[in-house]
Amino acid sequence: MTQGYPTGTNAGSERTPAFGVPRQPTEPAVPEPSAAAPKKPGRDRYLDLLRTIALVRVVVYHLFGWAWLTVLFPSMGVMFALAGSLMARSLKRPPLGVIRDRVRRLLPPLWLFGAVVLTLMFAGGWNVLDDPDHGGVLGVVELLNYIVPLGAPPFPWDIGSKSGLLENTWAVQAAGVLWYLRAYLWFVLASPLLLWAFRRAPWPTLFAPLALTAVVGTGLVSIPGETGNAVSDFAVYGSCWVLGFAHQEGVLARIPRYAAVSCSVLVMAFGLWWASGHLGPDGWDLNDIPLAQASWSFGFVVILLQYSPSWQELPRGLARWDRLITLSNNRAVTIYLWHNLLIMATVPIIDLAYGLPFMETGGATSFLDSTYMFWMFVLVWPLIAVMILATGWIEDIAAKRKPRLWPDGRRSKARRAK
């Protein structure tokens, strides 16, 4: 990706460099979207489960950098589809009010994150006016993207030293995740128009982003700078967002399952075929191959939503994870914003172990060296828990709710039991 995003990424990529290294059909024909039955009110625990899986997969991917994870579970496409479904449900209310509510929920967590990250950058000696990558005064204007993420926020590509407390690329790692907030905001602002278009011309609206990806995501037409990155983001994940509309409006449920799955498999097969001939620096990492990412994510999401059981409660086999799923959904923005910085924070903590007396033996040192990534994986989750306790309540204030330290649903269930 260029200008403001980590090296080795493409527009619309979730990737920052790894540190250190659907229901049964009832009718055969597709109805007009306006005639589709709306989804039932209340939380859909199946969608909540998918969001939790997507968040966990993002953390694991950014820690280990395994390219095959982008094929196993295309998290960003799933997350955009789920957000699109919720947006369509909310747009039963006046659009301006819905947009205001969505933006209000997004910005305060971003402001806190930006305040911390910018303070660390400035304390590390970064001066945006002197940064050759951000054009002096223009870089100061770009700082506004830490307030309203319409574009790419500036950050230094190198700060501190490799022997410092954090790796010298920590700013790239920390701020690189903000592309998602920009894309989300663009989709929110465009949703009233997109939903209007979908209800009148569902198929062209659904497939238009894929067609746009074939143009701007393959080099056929090149849009320079961050404008090109933003357009590519919008194109790659646009069809997933609109699939959320189709799910919420009941359109997907009316397509024969065999037809939806068969067509999805063909689209996914095309994505893999395209990827095989356009492998990036990390091989099969679909984040480096926009058209493959868009195609694979689209087909994958169709299948997930086509089989959506619309659970009001988790089934017995998954009930043990109920509180974790509730917590992750209530703190999804907090987890996403902070996870990369917390992954890096595990390094100086683990390095303290090298100073322990029993680590003087070569065997103990070799063991820690060989299992270092495992301990990073183990440690990052309690750090995320600490960040939820420390900052997650901002999401409640943004949503005009009473602040909660650990919203895992336990108290709500206890009140209902009474």
Coordinates of C-alpha atoms in Angstrom, one line a residue:
M1 CA 0.0 0.0 0.0
T2 CA 1.3 3.5 -0.6
Q3 CA 1.4 6.7 1.4
G4 CA 0.4 6.1 4.9
Y5 CA -0.1 2.3 5.0
P6 CA 2.3 -0.5 5.8
T7 CA 4.6 -1.7 3.1
G8 CA 3.4 -4.9 1.4
T9 CA -0.3 -4.0 1.7
N10 CA -3.0 -3.1 -0.8
A11 CA -5.9 -0.7 -0.5
G12 CA -8.6 -2.5 1.4
S13 CA -6.1 -4.8 3.1
E14 CA -6.4 -5.7 6.8
R15 CA -2.7 -6.5 6.7
T16 CA 0.0 -4.8 8.7
P17 CA 3.3 -6.6 8.7
A18 CA 3.3 -9.5 11.2
F19 CA 5.5 -8.3 14.2
G20 CA 8.8 -9.9 14.0
V21 CA 8.7 -11.8 11.2
P22 CA -28.5 -18.2 5.5
R23 CA -31.9 -20.3 5.9
Q24 CA -33.9 -22.7 3.7
P25 CA -35.6 -21.1 0.7
T26 CA -39.4 -20.6 0.6
E27 CA -39.7 -19.4 -2.9
P28 CA -37.7 -20.2 -6.1
A29 CA -37.7 -16.7 -7.5
V30 CA -36.0 -13.6 -6.2
P31 CA -38.6 -11.1 -5.1
E32 CA -38.4 -7.3 -5.2
P33 CA -36.3 -6.3 -2.2
S34 CA -39.2 -4.1 -1.0
A35 CA -41.4 -7.1 -0.7
A36 CA -38.9 -9.2 1.3
A37 CA -39.7 -10.0 4.8
P38 CA -37.6 -8.0 7.3
K39 CA -35.4 -9.7 9.8
K40 CA -36.8 -10.1 13.3
P41 CA -35.8 -7.5 15.9
G42 CA -33.2 -8.2 18.6
R43 CA -29.7 -9.6 18.6
D44 CA -28.9 -12.3 16.0
R45 CA -26.4 -14.5 17.9
Y46 CA -25.2 -16.2 14.8
L47 CA -24.0 -12.8 13.4
D48 CA -22.5 -12.1 16.8
L49 CA -20.6 -15.4 16.6
L50 CA -19.3 -14.5 13.2
R51 CA -18.1 -11.1 14.4
T52 CA -16.2 -12.7 17.3
I53 CA -14.5 -15.2 15.0
A54 CA -13.6 -12.4 12.6
L55 CA -12.0 -10.4 15.4
V56 CA -10.0 -13.3 16.8
R57 CA -8.8 -14.2 13.3
V58 CA -7.6 -10.6 12.7
V59 CA -5.6 -10.7 15.9
V60 CA -4.0 -14.0 15.1
Y61 CA -3.3 -12.9 11.5
H62 CA -1.6 -9.7 12.6
L63 CA 0.5 -11.6 15.1
F64 CA 1.7 -14.6 13.0
G65 CA 1.1 -13.2 9.5
W66 CA -0.1 -16.5 8.1
A67 CA -1.3 -15.9 4.5
W68 CA -3.6 -18.9 4.5
L69 CA -5.8 -17.3 7.2
T70 CA -7.0 -14.9 4.5
V71 CA -8.4 -17.8 2.6
L72 CA -9.6 -19.8 5.6
F73 CA -11.8 -16.9 6.9
P74 CA -11.9 -13.6 5.1
S75 CA -12.5 -11.5 8.3
M76 CA -12.8 -8.1 6.8
G77 CA -15.4 -9.1 4.2
V78 CA -17.4 -10.8 7.0
M79 CA -17.2 -7.7 9.2
F80 CA -18.3 -5.4 6.5
A81 CA -21.3 -7.7 5.6
L82 CA -22.4 -7.8 9.2
A83 CA -22.1 -4.0 9.5
G84 CA -24.1 -3.6 6.3
S85 CA -26.9 -5.8 7.6
L86 CA -27.1 -3.7 10.8
M87 CA -27.0 -0.5 8.8
A88 CA -29.9 -1.7 6.6
R89 CA -31.9 -2.5 9.7
S90 CA -31.2 0.9 11.2
L91 CA -32.2 2.7 8.0
K92 CA -35.9 2.0 8.8
R93 CA -35.4 5.3 10.7
P94 CA -34.6 8.7 9.1
P95 CA -31.2 8.4 7.4
L96 CA -29.5 11.5 8.8
G97 CA -30.2 10.3 12.3
V98 CA -28.8 6.9 11.6
I99 CA -25.7 8.3 10.1
R100 CA -25.2 10.6 13.1
D101 CA -25.6 7.8 15.5
R102 CA -23.1 5.6 13.6
V103 CA -20.5 8.3 13.4
R104 CA -21.0 9.2 17.0
R105 CA -20.4 5.6 18.1
L106 CA -17.2 5.4 16.0
L107 CA -15.4 8.7 16.8
P108 CA -14.9 8.8 20.6
P109 CA -12.9 5.5 20.6
L110 CA -10.9 6.8 17.7
W111 CA -10.2 10.1 19.5
L112 CA -8.8 8.3 22.5
F113 CA -6.7 6.0 20.4
G114 CA -5.4 8.9 18.3
A115 CA -4.6 10.9 21.4
V116 CA -2.5 8.1 22.9
V117 CA -0.7 7.2 19.6
L118 CA 0.0 10.8 18.6
T119 CA 1.4 11.6 22.1
L120 CA 3.7 8.7 21.8
M121 CA 4.8 9.8 18.3
F122 CA 5.4 13.4 19.3
A123 CA 7.3 12.2 22.4
G124 CA 9.4 10.0 20.2
G125 CA 10.5 13.1 18.3
W126 CA 8.2 13.0 15.2
N127 CA 7.5 16.4 13.7
V128 CA 4.8 16.2 10.9
L129 CA 6.1 19.4 9.4
D130 CA 9.5 17.9 8.8
D131 CA 8.2 14.5 7.6
P132 CA 9.0 14.2 3.9
D133 CA 6.2 11.7 3.4
H134 CA 3.4 14.0 4.4
G135 CA 4.1 17.3 2.7
G136 CA 4.7 19.7 5.6
V137 CA 1.6 21.8 6.2
L138 CA -0.5 19.3 4.3
G139 CA 0.6 16.7 6.9
V140 CA -0.9 19.0 9.7
V141 CA -4.2 19.0 7.8
E142 CA -4.0 15.2 7.5
L143 CA -3.9 15.0 11.2
L144 CA -7.6 15.8 11.1
N145 CA -8.1 12.2 10.0
Y146 CA -7.4 11.2 13.6
I147 CA -10.6 13.1 14.4
V148 CA -12.8 12.2 11.4
P149 CA -11.3 9.4 9.3
L150 CA -12.2 10.4 5.9
G151 CA -8.7 9.9 4.6
A152 CA -5.4 8.4 5.8
P153 CA -3.8 9.7 9.0
P154 CA -0.1 10.5 8.8
F155 CA 2.5 8.7 10.9
P156 CA 6.3 8.2 10.7
W157 CA 7.5 5.1 9.0
D158 CA 10.5 4.9 11.3
I159 CA 10.6 6.2 14.9
G160 CA 12.9 5.4 17.7
S161 CA 15.4 2.6 17.3
K162 CA 15.4 -1.1 16.8
S163 CA 16.8 -1.6 20.2
G164 CA 14.1 0.6 21.8
L165 CA 11.2 -0.4 24.0
L166 CA 9.1 -0.8 20.9
E167 CA 10.3 -1.7 17.4
N168 CA 11.1 1.3 15.3
T169 CA 8.1 0.5 13.0
W170 CA 5.6 0.6 15.8
A171 CA 3.7 3.6 14.4
V172 CA 3.1 1.8 11.1
Q173 CA 1.9 -1.2 13.0
A174 CA -0.4 0.8 15.3
A175 CA -2.0 3.2 12.8
G176 CA -2.1 0.8 9.9
V177 CA -5.4 -0.6 11.1
L178 CA -7.2 2.7 10.7
W179 CA -8.0 2.1 7.0
Y180 CA -10.9 0.0 8.2
L181 CA -12.5 3.0 10.0
R182 CA -12.1 5.1 6.9
A183 CA -13.8 2.4 4.8
Y184 CA -16.5 1.9 7.4
L185 CA -17.3 5.7 7.5
W186 CA -17.5 5.9 3.7
F187 CA -19.9 2.9 3.6
V188 CA -22.0 4.5 6.4
L189 CA -22.3 7.8 4.5
A190 CA -23.1 6.0 1.2
S191 CA -25.6 3.6 2.7
P192 CA -28.9 5.6 2.2
L193 CA -28.1 5.9 -1.5
L194 CA -26.8 2.3 -1.7
L195 CA -29.9 0.9 0.0
W196 CA -32.2 3.0 -2.2
A197 CA -30.4 1.6 -5.3
F198 CA -30.5 -1.9 -4.0
R199 CA -34.2 -1.9 -3.5
R200 CA -34.7 -0.7 -7.1
A201 CA -32.0 -2.6 -8.9
P202 CA -30.6 -5.3 -6.5
W203 CA -28.4 -7.2 -8.9
P204 CA -26.6 -4.3 -10.5
T205 CA -26.1 -2.7 -7.1
L206 CA -24.8 -6.0 -5.7
F207 CA -22.3 -6.8 -8.4
A208 CA -21.2 -3.2 -9.3
P209 CA -18.4 -3.2 -6.6
L210 CA -17.0 -6.4 -8.0
A211 CA -16.9 -4.9 -11.5
L212 CA -15.3 -1.8 -10.1
T213 CA -12.6 -3.9 -8.4
A214 CA -11.9 -5.5 -11.8
V215 CA -11.1 -2.1 -13.0
V216 CA -9.3 -0.3 -10.1
G217 CA -8.0 -3.4 -8.3
T218 CA -6.1 -5.0 -11.3
G219 CA -4.2 -2.0 -12.5
L220 CA -6.4 -1.5 -15.6
V221 CA -7.1 1.9 -14.2
S222 CA -4.8 3.4 -11.6
I223 CA -5.9 6.1 -9.2
P224 CA -2.8 7.5 -7.4
G225 CA -2.4 8.2 -3.7
E226 CA -4.8 7.7 -0.8
T227 CA -7.8 8.5 -3.1
G228 CA -6.9 5.3 -5.0
N229 CA -6.6 3.3 -1.8
A230 CA -9.9 4.5 -0.5
V231 CA -11.7 3.7 -3.8
S232 CA -10.1 0.3 -3.9
D233 CA -11.3 -0.3 -0.3
F234 CA -14.8 0.7 -1.3
A235 CA -14.8 -1.6 -4.3
V236 CA -13.2 -4.7 -2.7
Y237 CA -15.6 -4.8 0.2
G238 CA -18.6 -3.0 -1.4
S239 CA -20.4 -6.1 -2.5
C240 CA -20.0 -7.6 1.0
W241 CA -21.6 -4.5 2.5
V242 CA -24.5 -4.8 0.1
L243 CA -24.8 -8.5 0.8
G244 CA -25.6 -7.3 4.4
F245 CA -28.5 -5.4 2.9
A246 CA -29.7 -8.5 1.0
H247 CA -29.5 -10.5 4.2
Q248 CA -31.4 -8.0 6.3
E249 CA -34.1 -7.4 3.6
G250 CA -34.7 -11.2 3.4
V251 CA -33.6 -11.4 -0.3
L252 CA -30.9 -14.0 0.3
A253 CA -33.3 -16.3 2.2
R254 CA -35.5 -16.4 -1.0
I255 CA -32.8 -17.6 -3.3
P256 CA -32.7 -21.4 -3.6
R257 CA -29.8 -22.6 -1.5
Y258 CA -28.3 -24.8 -4.1
A259 CA -28.2 -22.0 -6.6
A260 CA -26.7 -19.5 -4.2
V261 CA -24.0 -22.0 -3.0
S262 CA -23.2 -23.2 -6.5
C263 CA -22.8 -19.7 -7.9
S264 CA -20.7 -18.7 -4.8
V265 CA -18.4 -21.6 -5.3
L266 CA -17.8 -20.5 -8.9
V267 CA -17.0 -16.9 -7.8
M268 CA -14.7 -18.2 -5.1
A269 CA -13.0 -20.5 -7.5
F270 CA -12.4 -17.6 -9.9
G271 CA -10.9 -15.6 -7.0
L272 CA -8.4 -18.4 -6.2
W273 CA -7.6 -18.8 -9.9
W274 CA -6.9 -15.1 -10.2
A275 CA -4.8 -15.2 -7.1
S276 CA -2.7 -18.1 -8.4
G277 CA -1.6 -15.9 -11.3
H278 CA -1.1 -12.7 -9.3
L279 CA 0.7 -13.9 -6.1
G280 CA 2.1 -11.0 -4.0
P281 CA 5.2 -10.8 -1.8
D282 CA 3.5 -13.0 0.8
G283 CA 2.2 -15.6 -1.6
W284 CA -1.5 -16.5 -1.2
D285 CA -2.2 -13.5 1.1
L286 CA -5.4 -12.3 -0.5
N287 CA -5.0 -8.8 1.0
D288 CA -2.3 -8.3 -1.6
I289 CA -4.6 -9.3 -4.5
P290 CA -7.7 -7.1 -4.5
L291 CA -9.8 -8.9 -7.2
A292 CA -9.1 -12.3 -5.5
Q293 CA -10.0 -10.8 -2.1
A294 CA -13.2 -9.3 -3.4
S295 CA -14.3 -12.5 -5.2
W296 CA -13.4 -14.9 -2.4
S297 CA -14.9 -12.7 0.3
F298 CA -18.1 -12.3 -1.7
G299 CA -18.7 -16.0 -2.2
F300 CA -17.7 -16.8 1.4
V301 CA -20.1 -14.3 2.8
V302 CA -23.0 -15.5 0.6
I303 CA -22.6 -19.0 1.9
L304 CA -22.3 -17.9 5.6
L305 CA -25.5 -15.7 5.3
Q306 CA -27.4 -18.3 3.2
Y307 CA -27.0 -20.8 6.0
S308 CA -27.7 -18.2 8.7
P309 CA -29.9 -19.8 11.4
S310 CA -30.7 -16.4 13.0
W311 CA -30.2 -17.6 16.6
Q312 CA -31.9 -15.7 19.4
E313 CA -29.7 -17.6 21.7
L314 CA -26.6 -19.7 21.1
P315 CA -27.2 -23.4 20.8
R316 CA -26.1 -25.6 23.7
G317 CA -22.8 -26.6 22.1
L318 CA -21.7 -22.9 21.9
A319 CA -23.4 -21.6 25.1
R320 CA -20.2 -21.8 27.0
W321 CA -18.8 -19.0 24.8
D322 CA -21.9 -16.8 25.3
R323 CA -20.2 -14.3 27.6
L324 CA -17.1 -14.0 25.5
I325 CA -19.1 -13.5 22.3
T326 CA -21.2 -10.8 24.1
L327 CA -18.1 -9.0 25.4
S328 CA -16.3 -9.0 22.0
N329 CA -19.4 -7.6 20.3
N330 CA -19.8 -4.9 22.9
R331 CA -16.1 -4.0 22.6
A332 CA -15.4 -4.7 18.9
V333 CA -14.1 -1.2 18.2
T334 CA -11.8 -1.2 21.2
I335 CA -10.4 -4.7 20.4
Y336 CA -9.8 -3.8 16.7
L337 CA -8.2 -0.4 17.4
W338 CA -5.8 -1.5 20.1
H339 CA -4.8 -5.1 19.2
N340 CA -1.8 -4.3 17.0
L341 CA -0.3 -2.0 19.5
L342 CA -0.9 -4.5 22.2
I343 CA 0.8 -7.2 20.2
M344 CA 3.9 -5.1 20.1
A345 CA 3.6 -4.4 23.8
T346 CA 4.0 -8.1 24.5
V347 CA 7.7 -8.0 23.4
P348 CA 9.2 -5.8 26.1
I349 CA 7.2 -7.8 28.7
I350 CA 8.4 -11.2 27.4
D351 CA 11.9 -9.9 27.2
L352 CA 11.9 -9.4 30.9
A353 CA 12.0 -13.2 31.2
Y354 CA 15.6 -13.2 29.8
G355 CA 16.8 -11.5 32.9
L356 CA 15.5 -14.2 35.3
P357 CA 18.2 -16.3 37.1
F358 CA 17.2 -19.6 35.6
M359 CA 17.4 -18.1 32.1
E360 CA 21.2 -18.1 32.4
T361 CA 21.3 -21.6 30.9
G362 CA 21.5 -22.0 27.2
G363 CA 18.6 -24.5 27.1
A364 CA 16.2 -22.1 28.8
T365 CA 17.1 -19.3 26.5
S366 CA 16.8 -21.5 23.4
F367 CA 13.3 -22.6 24.6
L368 CA 12.1 -19.1 25.0
D369 CA 13.5 -18.1 21.6
S370 CA 11.8 -21.0 19.9
T371 CA 8.4 -20.4 21.7
Y372 CA 8.5 -16.6 21.6
M373 CA 5.6 -16.2 19.2
F374 CA 3.5 -18.6 21.3
W375 CA 4.0 -16.5 24.4
M376 CA 3.1 -13.3 22.4
F377 CA -0.1 -15.1 21.5
V378 CA -0.8 -16.0 25.1
L379 CA 0.0 -12.6 26.5
V380 CA -1.9 -10.4 24.1
W381 CA -5.3 -11.6 25.3
P382 CA -4.9 -10.4 28.9
L383 CA -3.5 -7.2 27.6
I384 CA -6.6 -6.8 25.4
A385 CA -8.7 -7.5 28.5
V386 CA -6.9 -4.7 30.4
M387 CA -7.5 -2.3 27.5
I388 CA -11.2 -3.2 27.5
L389 CA -11.3 -2.4 31.2
A390 CA -9.3 0.8 30.8
T391 CA -10.9 2.3 27.7
G392 CA -13.8 0.2 26.5
W393 CA -16.3 2.2 28.4
I394 CA -15.8 4.9 25.8
E395 CA -17.9 2.8 23.5
D396 CA -20.8 3.0 26.0
I397 CA -20.6 6.8 26.3
A398 CA -20.4 7.1 22.5
A399 CA -23.6 5.0 22.3
K400 CA -25.3 7.0 25.1
R401 CA -25.3 4.0 27.4
K402 CA -24.3 3.8 31.0
P403 CA -20.6 3.0 31.1
R404 CA -19.7 -0.6 31.8
L405 CA -16.3 -2.1 32.6
W406 CA -17.0 -5.7 31.5
P407 CA -20.2 -5.9 29.4
D408 CA -20.3 -9.7 28.9
G409 CA -24.1 -9.9 29.5
R410 CA -23.9 -11.6 32.9
R411 CA -25.8 -8.9 34.7
S412 CA -28.5 -8.6 32.0
K413 CA -29.1 -12.4 32.3
A414 CA -29.2 -12.1 36.1
R415 CA -31.9 -9.4 35.9
R416 CA -34.0 -11.4 33.5
A417 CA -33.7 -14.4 35.7
K418 CA -35.3 -12.4 38.6

